[in-house]
């Protein structure tokens, strides 16, 4: 904070854009407590073989670090295409520093001044925040009471607002709800502009839940975003990506910053992808803890939202009981060393599936509190 003769000044005193004044920065608490179950990371660190290979790959990248990296990350995009399958090629993939940056590039390209983006809330709050930061008007439509979305209602909202970009998160954050094929098809058919299916948590889908990747052929306005921050256990590396028609990627080249993905990031991502089996080997363990949370909270009489992700959203009040104060329970869990997420839904909290020990610590603490 800068001090002037009149005292300290805040960002509000600066000549900031008027449309940013009412906003608050993204701010999931980063606290040093034993059990971190608030940002949907994979609880398992990268395996030792990968850590060793990462060291070698980063050293090799360092040897050429006097030169700019491959601006188009061609090799990484090929690797991502072969990971995703579905007959995709590198020309249909794009990567950036986290899927947040991918989303920002999409909005810079297809949103912006005089344009609008529509999302179905509650959902990932950065869709709204990045829309506003790029000057895109945000249109909030509601999900159903059980956090699902009826295709007819979604189509009616899109036909009414005619947004330039539609966001649909599947599995949805913070609720864990997955979108069925008919819903995605109906939205793409109705939308006049681009449709972004945010599949950050797709690797945690329950069996039979479909990915929107299979809908890409013949739908050039559909974009599926993914990330290495969740199932891949690489949140610290900051790598997100999308799959879409090659024309979409050509359009994004207009707004991406030159050399946005460092030589180190590209090397780390490619090395991680070479260890895909070991990395994704933890997914079943995480899903088992997710299912354990659902089962145990249900047995406690709590209302739990079915989850296709690596987290669970639940109501604190037992059936028929008065609504519990989620802020008080969040605090009481923190006092017991367990950090979960207050997602702004009255009477509800969200918890990430951790290791069996972390999950057990959460469940025991919650039983004690309720
Ligand atoms: N989409 C969703 C639905 C998310 O929950 C997150 C992270 N919480 C992201 C995108 C962004 O992840 P990253 O930038 O780490 O790829």
Short mmCIF file of C-alpha atoms and ligand atoms in Angstrom, two decimals:
data_model
loop_
_atom_site.label_atom_id
_atom_site.label_comp_id
_atom_site.label_asym_id
_atom_site.label_seq_id
_atom_site.Cartn_x
_atom_site.Cartn_y
_atom_site.Cartn_z
CA UNK A 1 0.00 0.00 0.00
CA UNK A 2 1.30 3.46 -0.93
CA UNK A 3 1.12 6.33 1.56
CA UNK A 4 0.48 9.89 0.45
CA UNK A 5 0.36 13.00 2.64
CA UNK A 6 -3.34 12.39 3.01
CA UNK A 7 -2.69 8.82 4.22
CA UNK A 8 -2.72 5.40 2.55
CA UNK A 9 -4.51 5.00 -0.76
CA UNK A 10 -6.44 1.94 -1.88
CA UNK A 11 -7.11 0.58 -5.35
CA UNK A 12 -10.49 2.30 -5.19
CA UNK A 13 -8.71 5.69 -5.24
CA UNK A 14 -6.99 4.84 -8.53
CA UNK A 15 -8.54 5.66 -11.91
CA UNK A 16 -9.65 2.05 -12.35
CA UNK A 17 -12.31 1.09 -14.96
CA UNK A 18 -15.77 1.83 -13.56
CA UNK A 19 -17.02 -1.64 -14.43
CA UNK A 20 -14.38 -3.24 -12.17
CA UNK A 21 -15.33 -1.23 -9.07
CA UNK A 22 -17.97 -3.56 -7.68
CA UNK A 23 -15.90 -6.74 -8.08
CA UNK A 24 -13.93 -8.76 -5.52
CA UNK A 25 -10.83 -10.75 -6.48
CA UNK A 26 -10.91 -14.55 -6.58
CA UNK A 27 -9.85 -15.56 -3.11
CA UNK A 28 -10.13 -19.16 -1.95
CA UNK A 29 -8.31 -19.08 1.43
CA UNK A 30 -4.74 -20.44 1.27
CA UNK A 31 -4.17 -21.49 4.89
CA UNK A 32 -1.50 -23.66 6.43
CA UNK A 33 -3.59 -26.42 8.03
CA UNK A 34 -3.12 -30.21 8.08
CA UNK A 35 -6.13 -31.20 5.94
CA UNK A 36 -6.62 -29.14 2.76
CA UNK A 37 -9.93 -30.05 1.13
CA UNK A 38 -10.99 -26.72 -0.34
CA UNK A 39 -9.62 -26.31 -3.88
CA UNK A 40 -10.32 -29.68 -5.50
CA UNK A 41 -6.69 -30.63 -6.05
CA UNK A 42 -5.50 -34.23 -6.28
CA UNK A 43 -4.20 -35.06 -2.77
CA UNK A 44 -1.42 -37.29 -4.12
CA UNK A 45 1.87 -35.61 -5.07
CA UNK A 46 3.54 -36.63 -8.36
CA UNK A 47 5.27 -40.05 -8.14
CA UNK A 48 9.08 -40.15 -7.65
CA UNK A 49 9.81 -41.33 -11.24
CA UNK A 50 7.94 -38.34 -12.61
CA UNK A 51 9.70 -35.95 -10.26
CA UNK A 52 13.06 -37.31 -11.50
CA UNK A 53 12.03 -36.97 -15.16
CA UNK A 54 10.72 -33.46 -14.51
CA UNK A 55 14.15 -32.47 -13.23
CA UNK A 56 15.81 -33.77 -16.40
CA UNK A 57 13.22 -32.15 -18.69
CA UNK A 58 13.45 -28.77 -16.96
CA UNK A 59 17.25 -28.88 -17.13
CA UNK A 60 17.10 -29.63 -20.87
CA UNK A 61 14.64 -26.75 -21.34
CA UNK A 62 16.94 -24.46 -19.35
CA UNK A 63 19.78 -25.18 -21.76
CA UNK A 64 17.76 -23.46 -24.51
CA UNK A 65 16.11 -20.81 -22.35
CA UNK A 66 17.91 -17.95 -24.10
CA UNK A 67 15.45 -18.55 -26.99
CA UNK A 68 11.70 -18.01 -26.89
CA UNK A 69 9.61 -21.17 -26.56
CA UNK A 70 7.54 -22.67 -29.39
CA UNK A 71 4.79 -20.06 -29.60
CA UNK A 72 2.27 -22.62 -30.80
CA UNK A 73 3.27 -25.42 -28.39
CA UNK A 74 2.90 -27.85 -31.29
CA UNK A 75 4.37 -30.95 -29.61
CA UNK A 76 2.44 -30.42 -26.39
CA UNK A 77 -0.80 -30.06 -28.36
CA UNK A 78 -0.10 -33.34 -30.17
CA UNK A 79 0.50 -35.05 -26.81
CA UNK A 80 -2.74 -33.63 -25.43
CA UNK A 81 -4.63 -34.84 -28.51
CA UNK A 82 -3.35 -38.37 -28.10
CA UNK A 83 -4.24 -38.29 -24.40
CA UNK A 84 -7.83 -37.22 -25.17
CA UNK A 85 -8.35 -39.71 -28.01
CA UNK A 86 -11.68 -39.33 -29.86
CA UNK A 87 -9.65 -39.09 -33.08
CA UNK A 88 -8.45 -35.58 -32.16
CA UNK A 89 -5.25 -34.11 -33.62
CA UNK A 90 -2.93 -31.34 -32.39
CA UNK A 91 -4.64 -28.83 -34.68
CA UNK A 92 -7.81 -29.25 -32.59
CA UNK A 93 -6.03 -28.64 -29.27
CA UNK A 94 -4.91 -25.43 -27.62
CA UNK A 95 -3.07 -24.96 -24.32
CA UNK A 96 -2.44 -22.09 -21.90
CA UNK A 97 -1.47 -21.33 -18.31
CA UNK A 98 -4.36 -23.10 -16.62
CA UNK A 99 -7.84 -23.44 -18.02
CA UNK A 100 -8.52 -20.01 -16.53
CA UNK A 101 -6.25 -18.53 -19.18
CA UNK A 102 -7.94 -20.64 -21.84
CA UNK A 103 -11.28 -19.20 -20.70
CA UNK A 104 -9.84 -15.69 -20.76
CA UNK A 105 -8.60 -16.15 -24.33
CA UNK A 106 -12.02 -17.49 -25.39
CA UNK A 107 -13.72 -14.40 -23.92
CA UNK A 108 -11.16 -12.01 -25.41
CA UNK A 109 -11.92 -13.53 -28.77
CA UNK A 110 -15.65 -14.23 -28.68
CA UNK A 111 -16.83 -11.90 -25.87
CA UNK A 112 -15.71 -8.38 -24.98
CA UNK A 113 -17.29 -4.94 -25.20
CA UNK A 114 -20.91 -4.97 -26.36
CA UNK A 115 -21.11 -8.76 -26.07
CA UNK A 116 -22.51 -11.13 -23.45
CA UNK A 117 -21.82 -14.48 -21.85
CA UNK A 118 -24.40 -16.66 -20.10
CA UNK A 119 -23.86 -19.22 -17.34
CA UNK A 120 -26.12 -21.46 -15.24
CA UNK A 121 -25.48 -20.74 -11.56
CA UNK A 122 -24.38 -21.85 -9.07
CA UNK A 123 -21.30 -22.67 -11.10
CA UNK A 124 -17.61 -21.88 -11.38
CA UNK A 125 -17.38 -18.21 -10.37
CA UNK A 126 -14.43 -17.45 -12.65
CA UNK A 127 -16.68 -17.73 -15.72
CA UNK A 128 -18.47 -14.64 -14.44
CA UNK A 129 -15.34 -12.87 -13.21
CA UNK A 130 -13.31 -13.39 -16.38
CA UNK A 131 -16.32 -12.31 -18.44
CA UNK A 132 -16.55 -9.06 -16.50
CA UNK A 133 -12.77 -8.52 -16.60
CA UNK A 134 -12.86 -8.81 -20.39
CA UNK A 135 -15.74 -6.31 -20.61
CA UNK A 136 -18.26 -9.04 -21.44
CA UNK A 137 -21.75 -8.58 -19.95
CA UNK A 138 -22.60 -11.51 -17.66
CA UNK A 139 -26.04 -13.13 -17.74
CA UNK A 140 -26.78 -15.42 -14.78
CA UNK A 141 -29.44 -18.07 -15.27
CA UNK A 142 -30.32 -20.48 -12.44
CA UNK A 143 -29.97 -24.23 -12.26
CA UNK A 144 -32.91 -26.29 -10.85
CA UNK A 145 -33.41 -26.77 -7.11
CA UNK A 146 -31.37 -30.00 -7.32
CA UNK A 147 -28.68 -28.21 -9.42
CA UNK A 148 -29.59 -30.06 -12.62
CA UNK A 149 -30.62 -28.21 -15.76
CA UNK A 150 -33.65 -28.96 -17.88
CA UNK A 151 -32.77 -28.78 -21.62
CA UNK A 152 -36.00 -26.90 -22.45
CA UNK A 153 -35.30 -24.29 -19.76
CA UNK A 154 -31.70 -23.89 -20.97
CA UNK A 155 -32.83 -23.45 -24.57
CA UNK A 156 -35.50 -20.91 -23.52
CA UNK A 157 -32.88 -18.87 -21.64
CA UNK A 158 -30.52 -18.91 -24.61
CA UNK A 159 -33.25 -17.96 -27.08
CA UNK A 160 -34.31 -15.13 -24.79
CA UNK A 161 -30.84 -13.62 -24.19
CA UNK A 162 -29.02 -14.62 -27.41
CA UNK A 163 -25.60 -14.57 -25.67
CA UNK A 164 -22.32 -14.61 -27.62
CA UNK A 165 -20.85 -17.25 -25.30
CA UNK A 166 -22.59 -19.92 -23.20
CA UNK A 167 -20.78 -21.67 -20.33
CA UNK A 168 -21.81 -25.07 -19.04
CA UNK A 169 -19.65 -26.75 -16.40
CA UNK A 170 -19.75 -30.56 -16.39
CA UNK A 171 -19.20 -31.90 -13.80
CA UNK A 172 -20.42 -28.63 -12.35
CA UNK A 173 -18.37 -26.87 -9.68
CA UNK A 174 -19.45 -26.50 -6.84
CA UNK A 175 -22.22 -29.11 -7.10
CA UNK A 176 -20.59 -32.06 -8.91
CA UNK A 177 -23.56 -32.37 -11.30
CA UNK A 178 -22.79 -33.72 -14.79
CA UNK A 179 -24.59 -32.67 -17.98
CA UNK A 180 -26.22 -35.32 -20.12
CA UNK A 181 -25.69 -35.52 -23.87
CA UNK A 182 -29.19 -34.19 -24.71
CA UNK A 183 -28.56 -31.04 -22.66
CA UNK A 184 -25.27 -30.24 -24.41
CA UNK A 185 -26.76 -30.97 -27.84
CA UNK A 186 -29.79 -28.76 -27.12
CA UNK A 187 -27.57 -25.90 -25.94
CA UNK A 188 -25.24 -26.08 -28.95
CA UNK A 189 -28.23 -26.21 -31.32
CA UNK A 190 -29.91 -23.21 -29.67
CA UNK A 191 -26.85 -21.00 -29.06
CA UNK A 192 -26.22 -18.27 -31.62
CA UNK A 193 -22.53 -18.09 -30.60
CA UNK A 194 -19.86 -20.20 -28.94
CA UNK A 195 -20.60 -22.88 -26.32
CA UNK A 196 -17.93 -23.72 -23.75
CA UNK A 197 -18.28 -26.99 -21.86
CA UNK A 198 -15.90 -26.72 -18.90
CA UNK A 199 -14.81 -30.29 -18.17
CA UNK A 200 -12.09 -29.51 -15.60
CA UNK A 201 -13.16 -32.59 -13.60
CA UNK A 202 -14.01 -34.98 -16.44
CA UNK A 203 -11.56 -37.69 -15.35
CA UNK A 204 -13.71 -38.20 -12.25
CA UNK A 205 -16.95 -38.92 -14.16
CA UNK A 206 -18.88 -41.91 -12.83
CA UNK A 207 -19.13 -44.81 -15.33
CA UNK A 208 -21.56 -44.02 -18.14
CA UNK A 209 -21.35 -40.22 -17.82
CA UNK A 210 -20.43 -38.88 -21.26
CA UNK A 211 -17.83 -36.26 -22.19
CA UNK A 212 -18.80 -33.52 -24.65
CA UNK A 213 -15.65 -34.39 -26.63
CA UNK A 214 -17.68 -36.91 -28.61
CA UNK A 215 -19.97 -34.10 -29.78
CA UNK A 216 -17.17 -32.07 -31.38
CA UNK A 217 -17.33 -33.46 -34.94
CA UNK A 218 -19.53 -31.19 -37.07
CA UNK A 219 -20.00 -28.60 -34.27
CA UNK A 220 -17.48 -25.78 -34.91
CA UNK A 221 -18.99 -23.53 -32.22
CA UNK A 222 -18.44 -26.08 -29.44
CA UNK A 223 -15.35 -25.82 -27.18
CA UNK A 224 -14.45 -28.35 -24.48
CA UNK A 225 -12.01 -27.09 -21.84
CA UNK A 226 -9.90 -29.35 -19.63
CA UNK A 227 -7.04 -28.93 -17.13
CA UNK A 228 -4.00 -30.71 -15.72
CA UNK A 229 -4.74 -29.13 -12.31
CA UNK A 230 -7.16 -31.77 -11.02
CA UNK A 231 -6.89 -35.47 -11.93
CA UNK A 232 -3.35 -34.95 -13.30
CA UNK A 233 -2.12 -33.67 -9.92
CA UNK A 234 -0.33 -30.78 -11.61
CA UNK A 235 -2.14 -27.70 -10.25
CA UNK A 236 1.22 -26.07 -9.53
CA UNK A 237 2.35 -26.36 -13.16
CA UNK A 238 -0.55 -24.23 -14.50
CA UNK A 239 -1.58 -26.07 -17.64
CA UNK A 240 -5.08 -25.96 -19.09
CA UNK A 241 -6.26 -26.78 -22.58
CA UNK A 242 -9.21 -27.00 -24.92
CA UNK A 243 -10.41 -29.14 -27.80
CA UNK A 244 -12.37 -27.56 -30.64
CA UNK A 245 -12.49 -27.14 -34.39
CA UNK A 246 -9.10 -25.96 -35.82
CA UNK A 247 -10.81 -22.70 -36.86
CA UNK A 248 -11.44 -21.89 -33.19
CA UNK A 249 -7.74 -22.25 -32.45
CA UNK A 250 -6.86 -20.03 -35.43
CA UNK A 251 -9.18 -17.40 -33.96
CA UNK A 252 -7.55 -17.65 -30.52
CA UNK A 253 -4.14 -16.92 -32.05
CA UNK A 254 -5.41 -13.34 -32.50
CA UNK A 255 -5.60 -12.73 -28.76
CA UNK A 256 -3.01 -14.99 -27.13
CA UNK A 257 0.15 -13.21 -26.00
CA UNK A 258 3.25 -14.21 -27.96
CA UNK A 259 5.12 -17.04 -26.17
CA UNK A 260 2.47 -17.26 -23.43
CA UNK A 261 3.43 -20.82 -22.48
CA UNK A 262 7.00 -20.93 -21.16
CA UNK A 263 9.53 -23.50 -22.31
CA UNK A 264 9.45 -24.87 -18.75
CA UNK A 265 5.67 -25.21 -18.67
CA UNK A 266 5.68 -27.01 -22.02
CA UNK A 267 8.44 -29.36 -20.85
CA UNK A 268 6.69 -30.08 -17.55
CA UNK A 269 3.34 -30.73 -19.22
CA UNK A 270 4.82 -33.07 -21.83
CA UNK A 271 6.76 -34.98 -19.19
CA UNK A 272 3.64 -35.35 -17.05
CA UNK A 273 1.70 -36.62 -20.08
CA UNK A 274 4.40 -39.25 -20.63
CA UNK A 275 3.51 -40.52 -17.12
CA UNK A 276 -0.22 -40.41 -17.68
CA UNK A 277 -0.89 -43.92 -16.38
CA UNK A 278 0.90 -43.33 -13.08
CA UNK A 279 -0.74 -39.94 -12.62
CA UNK A 280 -4.24 -41.08 -13.41
CA UNK A 281 -3.64 -44.19 -11.31
CA UNK A 282 -4.74 -42.10 -8.34
CA UNK A 283 -8.12 -41.22 -9.87
CA UNK A 284 -9.84 -44.43 -8.73
CA UNK A 285 -8.60 -43.90 -5.18
CA UNK A 286 -9.94 -40.34 -5.19
CA UNK A 287 -13.28 -41.46 -6.64
CA UNK A 288 -13.54 -44.11 -3.91
CA UNK A 289 -13.12 -41.38 -1.27
CA UNK A 290 -15.71 -39.23 -3.05
CA UNK A 291 -18.17 -42.12 -2.95
CA UNK A 292 -17.28 -42.73 0.69
CA UNK A 293 -18.09 -39.09 1.54
CA UNK A 294 -21.44 -39.35 -0.28
CA UNK A 295 -22.29 -42.60 1.52
CA UNK A 296 -21.26 -41.48 4.99
CA UNK A 297 -22.88 -38.05 4.82
CA UNK A 298 -26.07 -39.67 3.51
CA UNK A 299 -25.94 -42.15 6.40
CA UNK A 300 -25.67 -39.16 8.76
CA UNK A 301 -29.01 -37.98 7.36
CA UNK A 302 -27.57 -35.06 5.41
CA UNK A 303 -28.74 -34.10 1.93
CA UNK A 304 -25.88 -34.79 -0.49
CA UNK A 305 -25.73 -33.73 -4.15
CA UNK A 306 -24.74 -36.70 -6.36
CA UNK A 307 -21.19 -36.06 -7.63
CA UNK A 308 -19.32 -36.89 -10.85
CA UNK A 309 -16.29 -34.87 -9.66
CA UNK A 310 -13.60 -35.14 -6.96
CA UNK A 311 -15.65 -33.12 -4.47
CA UNK A 312 -19.01 -33.29 -2.77
CA UNK A 313 -21.51 -30.52 -2.07
CA UNK A 314 -23.80 -31.18 0.89
CA UNK A 315 -26.45 -29.54 3.05
CA UNK A 316 -25.67 -29.40 6.75
CA UNK A 317 -29.21 -29.75 8.09
CA UNK A 318 -30.68 -33.19 8.61
CA UNK A 319 -34.01 -33.79 6.86
CA UNK A 320 -36.69 -31.56 8.37
CA UNK A 321 -34.27 -29.81 10.74
CA UNK A 322 -33.60 -26.09 10.72
CA UNK A 323 -30.94 -24.87 8.29
CA UNK A 324 -27.44 -24.96 9.81
CA UNK A 325 -25.06 -21.99 9.67
CA UNK A 326 -22.46 -23.00 7.09
CA UNK A 327 -20.04 -20.29 8.22
CA UNK A 328 -20.05 -21.60 11.80
CA UNK A 329 -19.51 -25.19 10.65
CA UNK A 330 -16.74 -24.09 8.22
CA UNK A 331 -15.01 -22.35 11.14
CA UNK A 332 -15.49 -25.33 13.49
CA UNK A 333 -13.94 -27.65 10.87
CA UNK A 334 -11.01 -25.24 10.48
CA UNK A 335 -10.54 -25.23 14.26
CA UNK A 336 -10.10 -29.02 13.92
CA UNK A 337 -7.49 -28.56 11.16
CA UNK A 338 -9.80 -29.27 8.20
CA UNK A 339 -10.22 -26.63 5.47
CA UNK A 340 -13.30 -27.04 3.24
CA UNK A 341 -15.03 -24.54 0.95
CA UNK A 342 -17.86 -22.18 1.73
CA UNK A 343 -19.22 -21.80 -1.79
CA UNK A 344 -21.82 -19.17 -0.93
CA UNK A 345 -24.79 -21.58 -0.93
CA UNK A 346 -26.87 -21.07 2.24
CA UNK A 347 -26.62 -24.05 4.61
CA UNK A 348 -24.19 -25.94 2.33
CA UNK A 349 -20.46 -26.65 2.11
CA UNK A 350 -18.20 -28.33 -0.46
CA UNK A 351 -15.45 -30.78 0.44
CA UNK A 352 -12.76 -32.20 -1.84
CA UNK A 353 -12.10 -35.95 -1.72
CA UNK A 354 -8.66 -36.42 -0.12
CA UNK A 355 -6.55 -39.39 0.86
CA UNK A 356 -8.37 -41.95 3.06
CA UNK A 357 -6.76 -40.33 6.12
CA UNK A 358 -7.73 -36.77 5.14
CA UNK A 359 -11.25 -37.85 4.25
CA UNK A 360 -11.52 -39.68 7.58
CA UNK A 361 -10.33 -36.58 9.45
CA UNK A 362 -13.04 -34.52 7.72
CA UNK A 363 -15.80 -37.04 8.41
CA UNK A 364 -14.82 -37.42 12.09
CA UNK A 365 -14.61 -33.67 12.58
CA UNK A 366 -18.02 -33.13 10.98
CA UNK A 367 -19.62 -35.87 13.10
CA UNK A 368 -18.22 -34.22 16.21
CA UNK A 369 -19.55 -30.80 15.17
CA UNK A 370 -23.06 -31.81 14.12
N1 LIG B 1 -12.91 -24.80 -14.40
C1 LIG B 1 -13.42 -25.24 -13.26
C2 LIG B 1 -14.80 -25.78 -13.26
C3 LIG B 1 -12.65 -25.21 -12.08
O1 LIG B 1 -13.19 -25.64 -10.94
C4 LIG B 1 -11.34 -24.70 -12.12
C5 LIG B 1 -10.46 -24.64 -10.91
N2 LIG B 1 -11.03 -24.58 -9.71
C6 LIG B 1 -10.86 -24.23 -13.34
C7 LIG B 1 -11.66 -24.30 -14.47
C8 LIG B 1 -9.51 -23.59 -13.49
O2 LIG B 1 -8.49 -24.45 -13.26
P1 LIG B 1 -7.02 -24.19 -13.80
O3 LIG B 1 -6.89 -22.75 -14.18
O4 LIG B 1 -6.17 -24.56 -12.64
O5 LIG B 1 -6.87 -25.09 -14.98
#
